[in-house]
CSV table of C-alpha atoms in Angstrom, one decimal:
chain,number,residue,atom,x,y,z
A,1,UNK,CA,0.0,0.0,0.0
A,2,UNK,CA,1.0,3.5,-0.3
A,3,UNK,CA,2.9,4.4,2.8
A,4,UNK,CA,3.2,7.7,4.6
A,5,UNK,CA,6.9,8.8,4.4
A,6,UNK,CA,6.2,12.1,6.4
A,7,UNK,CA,4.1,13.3,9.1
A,8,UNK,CA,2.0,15.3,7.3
A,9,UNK,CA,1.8,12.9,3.8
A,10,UNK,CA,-1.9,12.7,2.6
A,11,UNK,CA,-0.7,11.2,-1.2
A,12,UNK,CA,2.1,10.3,-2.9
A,13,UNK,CA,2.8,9.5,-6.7
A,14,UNK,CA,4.2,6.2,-7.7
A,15,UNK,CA,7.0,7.5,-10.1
A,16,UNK,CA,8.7,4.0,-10.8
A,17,UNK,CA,8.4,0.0,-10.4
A,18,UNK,CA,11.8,-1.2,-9.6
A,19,UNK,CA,10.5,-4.8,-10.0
A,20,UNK,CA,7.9,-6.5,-12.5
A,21,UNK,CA,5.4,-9.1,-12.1
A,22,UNK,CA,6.7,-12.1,-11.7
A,23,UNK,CA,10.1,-11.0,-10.0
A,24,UNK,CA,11.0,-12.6,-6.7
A,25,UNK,CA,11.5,-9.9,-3.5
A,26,UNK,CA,13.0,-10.0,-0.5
A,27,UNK,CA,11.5,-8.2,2.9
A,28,UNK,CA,12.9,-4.9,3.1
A,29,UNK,CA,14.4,-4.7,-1.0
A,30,UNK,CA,13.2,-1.7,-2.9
A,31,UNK,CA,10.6,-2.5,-4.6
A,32,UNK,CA,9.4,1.4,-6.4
A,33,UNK,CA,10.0,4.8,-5.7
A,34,UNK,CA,8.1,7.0,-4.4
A,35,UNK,CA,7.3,11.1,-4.6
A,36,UNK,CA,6.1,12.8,-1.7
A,37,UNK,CA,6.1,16.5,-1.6
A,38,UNK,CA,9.6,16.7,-0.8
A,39,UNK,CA,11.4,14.1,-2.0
A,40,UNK,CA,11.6,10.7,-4.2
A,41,UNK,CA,11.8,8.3,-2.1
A,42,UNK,CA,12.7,4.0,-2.6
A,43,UNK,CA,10.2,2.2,-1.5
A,44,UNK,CA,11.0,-0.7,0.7
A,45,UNK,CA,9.2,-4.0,0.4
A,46,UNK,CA,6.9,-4.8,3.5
A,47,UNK,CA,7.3,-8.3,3.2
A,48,UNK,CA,9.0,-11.6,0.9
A,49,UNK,CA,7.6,-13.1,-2.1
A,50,UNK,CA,6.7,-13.2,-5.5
A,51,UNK,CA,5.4,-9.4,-7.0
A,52,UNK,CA,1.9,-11.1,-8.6
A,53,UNK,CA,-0.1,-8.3,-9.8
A,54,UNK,CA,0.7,-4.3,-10.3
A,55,UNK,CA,-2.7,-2.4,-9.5
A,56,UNK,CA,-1.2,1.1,-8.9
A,57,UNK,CA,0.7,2.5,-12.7
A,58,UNK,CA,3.5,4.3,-12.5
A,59,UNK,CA,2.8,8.3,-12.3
A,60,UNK,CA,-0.3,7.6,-10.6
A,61,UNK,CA,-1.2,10.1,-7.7
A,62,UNK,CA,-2.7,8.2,-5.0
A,63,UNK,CA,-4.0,8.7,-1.1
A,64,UNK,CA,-1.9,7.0,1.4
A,65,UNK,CA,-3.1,3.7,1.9
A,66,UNK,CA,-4.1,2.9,-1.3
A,67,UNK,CA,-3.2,-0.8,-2.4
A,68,UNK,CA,-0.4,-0.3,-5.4
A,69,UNK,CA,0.3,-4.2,-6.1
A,70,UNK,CA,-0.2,-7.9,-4.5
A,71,UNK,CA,2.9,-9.9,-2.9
A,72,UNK,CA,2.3,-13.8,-2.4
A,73,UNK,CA,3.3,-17.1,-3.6
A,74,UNK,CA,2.6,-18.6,-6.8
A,75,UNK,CA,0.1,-21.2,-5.2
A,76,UNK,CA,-2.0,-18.2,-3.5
A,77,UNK,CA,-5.4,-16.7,-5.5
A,78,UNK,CA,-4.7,-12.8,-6.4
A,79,UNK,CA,-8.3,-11.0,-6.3
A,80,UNK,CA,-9.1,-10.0,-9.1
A,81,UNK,CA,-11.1,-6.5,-8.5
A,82,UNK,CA,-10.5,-4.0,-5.5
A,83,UNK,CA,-12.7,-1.6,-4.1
A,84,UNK,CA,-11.2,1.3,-1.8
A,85,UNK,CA,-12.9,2.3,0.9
A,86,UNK,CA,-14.0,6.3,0.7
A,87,UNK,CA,-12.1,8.7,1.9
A,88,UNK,CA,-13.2,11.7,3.2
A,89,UNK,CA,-11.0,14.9,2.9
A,90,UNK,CA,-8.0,12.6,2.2
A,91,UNK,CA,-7.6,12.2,5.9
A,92,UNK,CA,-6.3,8.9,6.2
A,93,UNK,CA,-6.1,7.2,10.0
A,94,UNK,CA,-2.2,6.1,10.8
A,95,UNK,CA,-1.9,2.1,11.1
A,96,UNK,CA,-5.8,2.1,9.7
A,97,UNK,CA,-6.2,-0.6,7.2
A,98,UNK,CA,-7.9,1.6,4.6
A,99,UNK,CA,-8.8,-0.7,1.9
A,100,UNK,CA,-11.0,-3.8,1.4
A,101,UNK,CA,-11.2,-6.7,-1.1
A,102,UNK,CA,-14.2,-7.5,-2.9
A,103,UNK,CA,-14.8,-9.6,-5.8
A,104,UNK,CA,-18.0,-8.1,-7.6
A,105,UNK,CA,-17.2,-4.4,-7.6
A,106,UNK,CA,-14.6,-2.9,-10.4
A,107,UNK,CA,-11.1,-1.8,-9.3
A,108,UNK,CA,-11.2,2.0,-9.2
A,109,UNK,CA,-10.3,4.5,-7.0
A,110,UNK,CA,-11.2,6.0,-3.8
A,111,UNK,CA,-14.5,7.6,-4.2
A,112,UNK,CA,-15.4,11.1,-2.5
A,113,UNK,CA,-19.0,11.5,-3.0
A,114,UNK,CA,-20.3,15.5,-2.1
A,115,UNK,CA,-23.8,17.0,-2.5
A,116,UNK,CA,-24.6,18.1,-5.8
A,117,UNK,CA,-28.1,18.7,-5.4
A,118,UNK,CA,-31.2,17.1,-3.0
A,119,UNK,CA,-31.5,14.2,-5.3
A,120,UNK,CA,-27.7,13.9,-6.9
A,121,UNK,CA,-24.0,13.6,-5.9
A,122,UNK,CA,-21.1,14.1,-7.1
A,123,UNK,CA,-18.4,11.4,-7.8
A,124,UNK,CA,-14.8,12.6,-7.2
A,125,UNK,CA,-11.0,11.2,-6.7
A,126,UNK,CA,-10.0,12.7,-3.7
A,127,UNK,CA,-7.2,14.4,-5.8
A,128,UNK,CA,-9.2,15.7,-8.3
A,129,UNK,CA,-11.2,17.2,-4.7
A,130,UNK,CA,-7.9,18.4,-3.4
A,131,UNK,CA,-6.6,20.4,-7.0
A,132,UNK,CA,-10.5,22.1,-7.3
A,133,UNK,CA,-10.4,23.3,-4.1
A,134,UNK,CA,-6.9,24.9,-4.6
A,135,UNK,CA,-8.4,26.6,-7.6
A,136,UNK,CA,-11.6,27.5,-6.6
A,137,UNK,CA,-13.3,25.0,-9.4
A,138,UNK,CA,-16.9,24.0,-8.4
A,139,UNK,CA,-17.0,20.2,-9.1
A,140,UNK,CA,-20.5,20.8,-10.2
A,141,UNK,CA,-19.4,22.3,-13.5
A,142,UNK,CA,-17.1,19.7,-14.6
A,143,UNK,CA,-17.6,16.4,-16.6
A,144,UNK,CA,-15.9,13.5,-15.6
A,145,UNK,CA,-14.7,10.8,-18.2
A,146,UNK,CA,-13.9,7.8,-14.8
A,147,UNK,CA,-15.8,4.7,-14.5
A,148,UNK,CA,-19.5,6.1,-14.2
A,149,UNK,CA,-18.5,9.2,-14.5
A,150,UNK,CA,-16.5,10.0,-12.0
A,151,UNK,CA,-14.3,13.1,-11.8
A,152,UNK,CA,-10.7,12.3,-12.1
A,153,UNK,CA,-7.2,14.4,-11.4
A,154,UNK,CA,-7.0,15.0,-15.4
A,155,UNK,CA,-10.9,16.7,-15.9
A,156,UNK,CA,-10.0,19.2,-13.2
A,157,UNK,CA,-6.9,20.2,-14.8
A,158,UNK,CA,-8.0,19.9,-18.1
A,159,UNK,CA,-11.0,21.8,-17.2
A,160,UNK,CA,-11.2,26.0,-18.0
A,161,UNK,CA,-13.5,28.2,-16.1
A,162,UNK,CA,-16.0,30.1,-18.1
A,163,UNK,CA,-16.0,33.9,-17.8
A,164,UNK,CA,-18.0,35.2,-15.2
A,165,UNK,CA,-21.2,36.9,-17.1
A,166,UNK,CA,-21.7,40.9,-16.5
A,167,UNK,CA,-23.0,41.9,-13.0
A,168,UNK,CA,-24.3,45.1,-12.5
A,169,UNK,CA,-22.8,47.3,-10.0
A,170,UNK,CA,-24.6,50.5,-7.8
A,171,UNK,CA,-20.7,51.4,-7.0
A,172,UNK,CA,-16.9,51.4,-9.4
A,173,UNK,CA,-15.0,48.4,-7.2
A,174,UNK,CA,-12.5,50.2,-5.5
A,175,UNK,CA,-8.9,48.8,-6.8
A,176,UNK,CA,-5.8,50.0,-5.1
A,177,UNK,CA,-3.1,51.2,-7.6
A,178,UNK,CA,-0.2,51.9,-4.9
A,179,UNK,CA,3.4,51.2,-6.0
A,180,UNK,CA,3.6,48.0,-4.0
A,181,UNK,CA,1.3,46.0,-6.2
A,182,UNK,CA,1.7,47.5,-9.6
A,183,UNK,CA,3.0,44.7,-11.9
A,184,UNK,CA,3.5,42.3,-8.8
A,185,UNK,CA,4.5,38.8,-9.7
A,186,UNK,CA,2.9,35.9,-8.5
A,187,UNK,CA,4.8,32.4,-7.8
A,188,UNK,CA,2.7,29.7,-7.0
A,189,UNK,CA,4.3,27.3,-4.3
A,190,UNK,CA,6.0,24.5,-5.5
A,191,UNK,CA,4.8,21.0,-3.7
A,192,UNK,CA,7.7,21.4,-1.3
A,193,UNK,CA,6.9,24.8,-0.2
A,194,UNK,CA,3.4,23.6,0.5
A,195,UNK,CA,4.5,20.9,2.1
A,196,UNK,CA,7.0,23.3,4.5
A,197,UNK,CA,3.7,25.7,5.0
A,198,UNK,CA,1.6,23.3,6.0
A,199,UNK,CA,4.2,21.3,8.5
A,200,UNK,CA,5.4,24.5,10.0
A,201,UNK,CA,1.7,25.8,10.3
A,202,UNK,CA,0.3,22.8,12.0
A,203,UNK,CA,3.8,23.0,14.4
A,204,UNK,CA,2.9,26.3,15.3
A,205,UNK,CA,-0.6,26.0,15.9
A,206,UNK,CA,-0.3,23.1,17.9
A,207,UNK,CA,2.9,22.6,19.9
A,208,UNK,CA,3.3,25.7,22.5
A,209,UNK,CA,6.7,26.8,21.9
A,210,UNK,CA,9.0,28.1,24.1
A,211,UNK,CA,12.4,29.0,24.3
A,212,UNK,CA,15.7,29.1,26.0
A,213,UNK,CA,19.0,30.5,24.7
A,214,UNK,CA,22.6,30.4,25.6
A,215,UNK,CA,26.0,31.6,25.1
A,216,UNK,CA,28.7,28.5,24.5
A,217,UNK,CA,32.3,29.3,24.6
A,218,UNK,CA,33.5,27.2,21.6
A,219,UNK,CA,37.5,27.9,21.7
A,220,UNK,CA,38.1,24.7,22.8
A,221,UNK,CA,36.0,23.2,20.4
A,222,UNK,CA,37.7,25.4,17.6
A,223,UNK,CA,41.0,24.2,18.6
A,224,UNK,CA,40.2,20.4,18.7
A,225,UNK,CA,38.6,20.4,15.4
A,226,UNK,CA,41.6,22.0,14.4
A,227,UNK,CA,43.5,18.9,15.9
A,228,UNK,CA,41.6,16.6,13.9
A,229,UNK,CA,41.2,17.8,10.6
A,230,UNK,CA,44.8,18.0,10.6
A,231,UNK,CA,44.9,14.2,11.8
A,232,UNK,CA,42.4,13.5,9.0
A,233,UNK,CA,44.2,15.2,6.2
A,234,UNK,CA,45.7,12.6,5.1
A,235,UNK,CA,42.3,10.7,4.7
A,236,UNK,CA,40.7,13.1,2.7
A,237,UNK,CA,38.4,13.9,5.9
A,238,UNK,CA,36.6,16.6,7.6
A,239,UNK,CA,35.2,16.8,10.7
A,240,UNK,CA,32.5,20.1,10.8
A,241,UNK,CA,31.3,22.5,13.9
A,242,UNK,CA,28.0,21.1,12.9
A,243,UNK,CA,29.2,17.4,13.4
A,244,UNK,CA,30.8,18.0,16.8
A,245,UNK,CA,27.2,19.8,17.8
A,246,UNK,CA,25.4,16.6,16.2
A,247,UNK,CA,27.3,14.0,18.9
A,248,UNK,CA,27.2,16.6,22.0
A,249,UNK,CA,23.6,16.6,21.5
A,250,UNK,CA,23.6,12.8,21.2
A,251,UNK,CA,25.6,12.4,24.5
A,252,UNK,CA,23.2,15.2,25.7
A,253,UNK,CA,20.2,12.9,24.6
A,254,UNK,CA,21.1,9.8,26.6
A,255,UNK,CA,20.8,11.6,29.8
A,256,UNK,CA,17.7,13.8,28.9
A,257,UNK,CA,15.5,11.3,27.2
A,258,UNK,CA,12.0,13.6,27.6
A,259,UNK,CA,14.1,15.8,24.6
A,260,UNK,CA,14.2,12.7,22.8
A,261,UNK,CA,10.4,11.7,22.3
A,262,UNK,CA,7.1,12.7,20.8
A,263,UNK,CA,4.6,13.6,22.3
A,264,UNK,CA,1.0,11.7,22.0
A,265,UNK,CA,-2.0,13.3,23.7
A,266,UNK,CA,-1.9,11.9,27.4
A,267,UNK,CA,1.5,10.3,26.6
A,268,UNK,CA,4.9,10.6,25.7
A,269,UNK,CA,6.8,8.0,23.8
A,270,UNK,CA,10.9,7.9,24.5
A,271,UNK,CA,12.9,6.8,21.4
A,272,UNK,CA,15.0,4.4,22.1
A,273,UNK,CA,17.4,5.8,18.9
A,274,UNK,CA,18.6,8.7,19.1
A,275,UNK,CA,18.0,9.9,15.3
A,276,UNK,CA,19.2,13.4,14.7
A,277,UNK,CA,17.2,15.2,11.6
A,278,UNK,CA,19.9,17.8,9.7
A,279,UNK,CA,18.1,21.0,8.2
A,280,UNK,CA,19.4,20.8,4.8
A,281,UNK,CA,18.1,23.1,2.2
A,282,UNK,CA,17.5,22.3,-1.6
A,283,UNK,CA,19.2,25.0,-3.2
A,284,UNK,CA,16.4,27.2,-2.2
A,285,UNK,CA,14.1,24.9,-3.4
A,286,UNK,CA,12.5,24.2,0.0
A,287,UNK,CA,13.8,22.7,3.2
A,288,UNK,CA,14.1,18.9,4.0
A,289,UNK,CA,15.3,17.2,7.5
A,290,UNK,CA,16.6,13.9,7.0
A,291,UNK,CA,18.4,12.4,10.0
A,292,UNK,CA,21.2,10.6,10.7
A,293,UNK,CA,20.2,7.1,12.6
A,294,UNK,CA,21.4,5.8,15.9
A,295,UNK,CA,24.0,8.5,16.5
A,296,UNK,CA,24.3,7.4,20.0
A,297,UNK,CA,26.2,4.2,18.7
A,298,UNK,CA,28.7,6.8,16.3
A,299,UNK,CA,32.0,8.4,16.9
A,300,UNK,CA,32.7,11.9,16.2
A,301,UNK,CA,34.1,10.5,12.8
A,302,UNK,CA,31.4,8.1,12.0
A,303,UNK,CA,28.9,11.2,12.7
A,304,UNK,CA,31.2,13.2,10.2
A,305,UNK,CA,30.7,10.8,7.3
A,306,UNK,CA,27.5,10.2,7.5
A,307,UNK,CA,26.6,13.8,7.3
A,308,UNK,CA,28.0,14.5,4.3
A,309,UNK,CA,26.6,11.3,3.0
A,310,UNK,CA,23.3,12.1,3.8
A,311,UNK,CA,23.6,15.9,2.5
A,312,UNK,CA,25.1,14.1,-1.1
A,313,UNK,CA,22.2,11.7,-0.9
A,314,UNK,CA,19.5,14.0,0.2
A,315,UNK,CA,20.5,16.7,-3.2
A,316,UNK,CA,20.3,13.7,-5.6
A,317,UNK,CA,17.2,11.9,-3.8
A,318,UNK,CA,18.7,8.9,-2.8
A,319,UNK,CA,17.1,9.0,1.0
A,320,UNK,CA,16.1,5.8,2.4
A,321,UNK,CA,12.6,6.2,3.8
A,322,UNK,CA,13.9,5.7,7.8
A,323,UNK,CA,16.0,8.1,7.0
A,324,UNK,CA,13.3,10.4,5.8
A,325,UNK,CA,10.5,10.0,8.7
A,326,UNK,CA,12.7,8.7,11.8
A,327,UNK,CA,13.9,11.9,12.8
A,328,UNK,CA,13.8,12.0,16.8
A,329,UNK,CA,15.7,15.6,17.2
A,330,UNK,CA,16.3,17.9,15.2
A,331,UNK,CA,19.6,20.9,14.6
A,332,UNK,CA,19.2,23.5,12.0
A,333,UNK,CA,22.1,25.3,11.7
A,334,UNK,CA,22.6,29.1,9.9
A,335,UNK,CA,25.9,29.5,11.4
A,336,UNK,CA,27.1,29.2,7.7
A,337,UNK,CA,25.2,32.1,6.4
A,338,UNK,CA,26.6,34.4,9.3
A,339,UNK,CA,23.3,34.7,10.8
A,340,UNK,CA,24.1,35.2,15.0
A,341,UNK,CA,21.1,33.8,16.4
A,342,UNK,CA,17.7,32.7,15.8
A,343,UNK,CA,14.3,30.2,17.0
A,344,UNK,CA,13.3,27.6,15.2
A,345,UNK,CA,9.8,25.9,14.6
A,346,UNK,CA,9.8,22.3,16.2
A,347,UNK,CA,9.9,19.5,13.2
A,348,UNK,CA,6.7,17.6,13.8
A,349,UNK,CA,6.6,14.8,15.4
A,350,UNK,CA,9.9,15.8,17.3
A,351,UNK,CA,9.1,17.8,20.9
A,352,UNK,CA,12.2,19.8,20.4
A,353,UNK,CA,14.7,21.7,18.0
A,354,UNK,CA,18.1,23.6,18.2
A,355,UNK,CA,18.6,26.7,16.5
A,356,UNK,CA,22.9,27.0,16.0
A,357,UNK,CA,24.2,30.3,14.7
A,358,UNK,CA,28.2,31.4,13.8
A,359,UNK,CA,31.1,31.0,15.9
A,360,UNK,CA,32.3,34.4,16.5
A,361,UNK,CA,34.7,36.4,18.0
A,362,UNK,CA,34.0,38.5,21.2
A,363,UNK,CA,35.0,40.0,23.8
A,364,UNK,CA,34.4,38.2,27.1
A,365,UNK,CA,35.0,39.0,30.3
A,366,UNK,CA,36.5,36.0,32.9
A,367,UNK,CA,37.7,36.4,36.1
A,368,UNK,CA,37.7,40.2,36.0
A,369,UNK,CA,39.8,40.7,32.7
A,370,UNK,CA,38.2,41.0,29.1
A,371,UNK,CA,39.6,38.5,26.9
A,372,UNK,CA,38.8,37.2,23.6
A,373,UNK,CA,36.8,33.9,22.9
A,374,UNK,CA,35.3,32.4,20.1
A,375,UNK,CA,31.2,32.2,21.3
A,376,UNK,CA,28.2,30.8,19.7
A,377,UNK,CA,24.6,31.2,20.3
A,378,UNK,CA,22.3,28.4,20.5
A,379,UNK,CA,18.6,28.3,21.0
A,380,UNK,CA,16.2,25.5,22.4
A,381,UNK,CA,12.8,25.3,20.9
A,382,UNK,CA,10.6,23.1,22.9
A,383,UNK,CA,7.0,21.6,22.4
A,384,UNK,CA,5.4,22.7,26.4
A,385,UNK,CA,3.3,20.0,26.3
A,386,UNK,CA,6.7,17.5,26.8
A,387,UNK,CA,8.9,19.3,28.8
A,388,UNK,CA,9.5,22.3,31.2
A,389,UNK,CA,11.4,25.1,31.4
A,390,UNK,CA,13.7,23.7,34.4
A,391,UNK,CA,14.2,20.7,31.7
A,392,UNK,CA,15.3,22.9,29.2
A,393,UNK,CA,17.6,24.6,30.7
A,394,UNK,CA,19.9,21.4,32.2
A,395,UNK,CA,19.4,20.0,28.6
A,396,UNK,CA,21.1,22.7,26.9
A,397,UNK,CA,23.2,23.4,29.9
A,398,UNK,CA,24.4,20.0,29.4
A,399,UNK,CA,25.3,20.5,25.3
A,400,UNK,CA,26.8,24.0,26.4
A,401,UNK,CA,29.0,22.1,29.2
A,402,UNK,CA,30.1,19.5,26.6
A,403,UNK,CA,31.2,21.5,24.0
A,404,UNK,CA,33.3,23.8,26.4
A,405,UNK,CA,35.1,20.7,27.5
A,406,UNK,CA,34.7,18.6,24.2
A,407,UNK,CA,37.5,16.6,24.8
A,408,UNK,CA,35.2,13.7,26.0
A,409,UNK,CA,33.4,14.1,22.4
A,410,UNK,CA,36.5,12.1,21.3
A,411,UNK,CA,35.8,9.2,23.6
């Protein structure tokens, strides 16, 4: 079935079969990829066995949950029609089996069925729902060529809106001519973007935010790196501020596990992985957070390459799925861009974020004397409903003692 590779995922389009009916699969082998609004995505099989039958073609759009081909062995009957249970508003319940077999109803899919008149409806993909909506197309004008007439994704994009008839007016529309909006351009969001609008909107809306900031003296860390880049030279390595950050958060993590969690209703479910998500941004395209998996069990050099290969991997959509969705914490760092400081908006279904800005150089007064020390500003954003203020502050006071003393990063 179509999974949900993200937690806001409502459809996804089947871009490829990377097997064929008849070809033998393993559990866990890639089996298609897959296009959610962020990324393409391999698709790994849920269980082993012979692919029997393709339902789902490739470039289809489809709802989560939607059965794209049968797995069994050779001796076992494929059904030979499907019917797919309605969906309403392509809200799909998580872990809800949302499909049925039946053997005397045509395959087609999921139905949306809206009121048309007092003694008619309308029949509707819920894609072809979702696009009219966007454009402010009333179903009731369009014809659809589906099985019995159904409105599909192609009528409502093939479909043109008449001109609205002459209306008469008792006063001129008032239309404002200020330099702001003379020959404005307007972009229309690409799926990504919607995808960040809607994630970041639902964040906001539903996680309080708070947040707590500190300054971390980072000479120490500056010289250390120093220390091993220089030992790694000769191995083509790097290790980056932004790595050394990842594993004192992951040290940080084993000791404050509430940080490490999502947060469900009257519950809160500890990770047991500690899966730091990387804010990487597409060439402006949009902003994705893959994470790095089980960075409690890497070293500082371990944690190095496997940032850079999920950065390389993430730009040419070569993300494995867990690596996509299993984000448990999340870093985004501007620190490159010379930007000081800022808060960031919790990645859902994470209970917590940290905001990294630039290593600079300031003046600092210790012990009575102003000195110079490299400092950095970091900023906790945390979901209320988790965790407290007074649990805030020993998390990050914990990350800001560990990088003033990083020497036990190396361990």
């Amino acid at each position: 079935m179509m999974p949900q590779m993200g937690y806001d995922m409502k459809e996804g389009r089947l871009i490829k079969w990377l097997k064929g009916e008849g070809d033998e699969i393993t559990t866990g082998e890639d089996i298609a990829e897959i296009e959610t609004d962020k990324a393409i995505i391999p698709m790994p099989s849920p269980s082993g066995g012979i692919l029997r039958k393709i339902i789902t073609p490739e470039g289809e759009m489809v709802p989560v949950g939607t059965v794209l081909g049968f797995i069994g062995t050779l001796e076992e009957e494929i059904p030979s029609n499907l019917t797919s249970v309605p969906v309403e508003n392509n809200n799909i319940p998580e872990n809800e089996n949302v499909t049925e077999l039946n053997t005397s109803e045509p395959i087609e899919e999921p139905i949306i069925e809206t009121p048309k008149s007092s003694s008619e409806t309308i029949k509707a993909s819920p894609v072809a729902r979702r696009i009219a909506a966007d454009k402010g197309i009333d179903l009731k004008l369009i014809q659809g060529t589906g099985p019995n007439g159904r409105i599909v994704e192609k009528d409502v994009l093939n479909y043109s809106q008449p001109s609205a008839s002459p209306q008469p007016v008792t006063e001129a529309p008032k239309v404002s001519t200020t330099p702001s909006n003379i020959n404005s351009e307007i972009i229309e969001l690409n799926r990504m973007r919607q995808a960040v609008a809607r994630t970041t909107s639902a964040s906001s809306r539903e996680a309080p935010h708070f947040y707590v900031t500190t300054d971390i003296d980072m000479t120490g860390t500056m010289e250390i790196r120093s220390q091993v880049n220089k030992a790694l030279e000769s191995q083509g390595k790097r290790v980056s501020v932004n790595d050394i950050i990842i594993k004192a958060c992951a040290v940080a993590l084993k000791n404050h596990q509430n940080f490490n969690a999502t947060f469900h209703g009257d519950t809160i479910e500890i990770h047991p992985n500690i899966n730091i998500g990387v804010a990487i941004d597409l060439d402006g395209s949009g902003l994705i957070q893959p994470c790095i998996m089980s960075c409690q069990n890497l070293s500082l050099a371990e944690i190095s390459v496997g940032t850079k290969d999920l950065i390389n991997r993430a730009r040419e959509n070569q993300l494995r799925a867990e690596e996509y969705i299993g984000s448990t914490f999340t870093i985004s760092n501007l620190g490159m861009f010379d930007i000081e400081s800022f808060t960031a908006i919790i990645a859902p279904p994470n209970c917590a974020i940290l905001a990294v800005g630039s290593v600079r150089q300031q003046p600092v007064v210790s012990d009575g004397e102003i000195t110079v020390k490299q400092m950095m500003k970091v900023t906790l954003s945390v979901d209320h409903r988790a965790n407290d203020g007074a649990a805030a502050a020993r998390f990050i006071g914990e990350i800001k003692s560990l990088l003033e003393q990083p020497i036990g990063l190396l361990v």
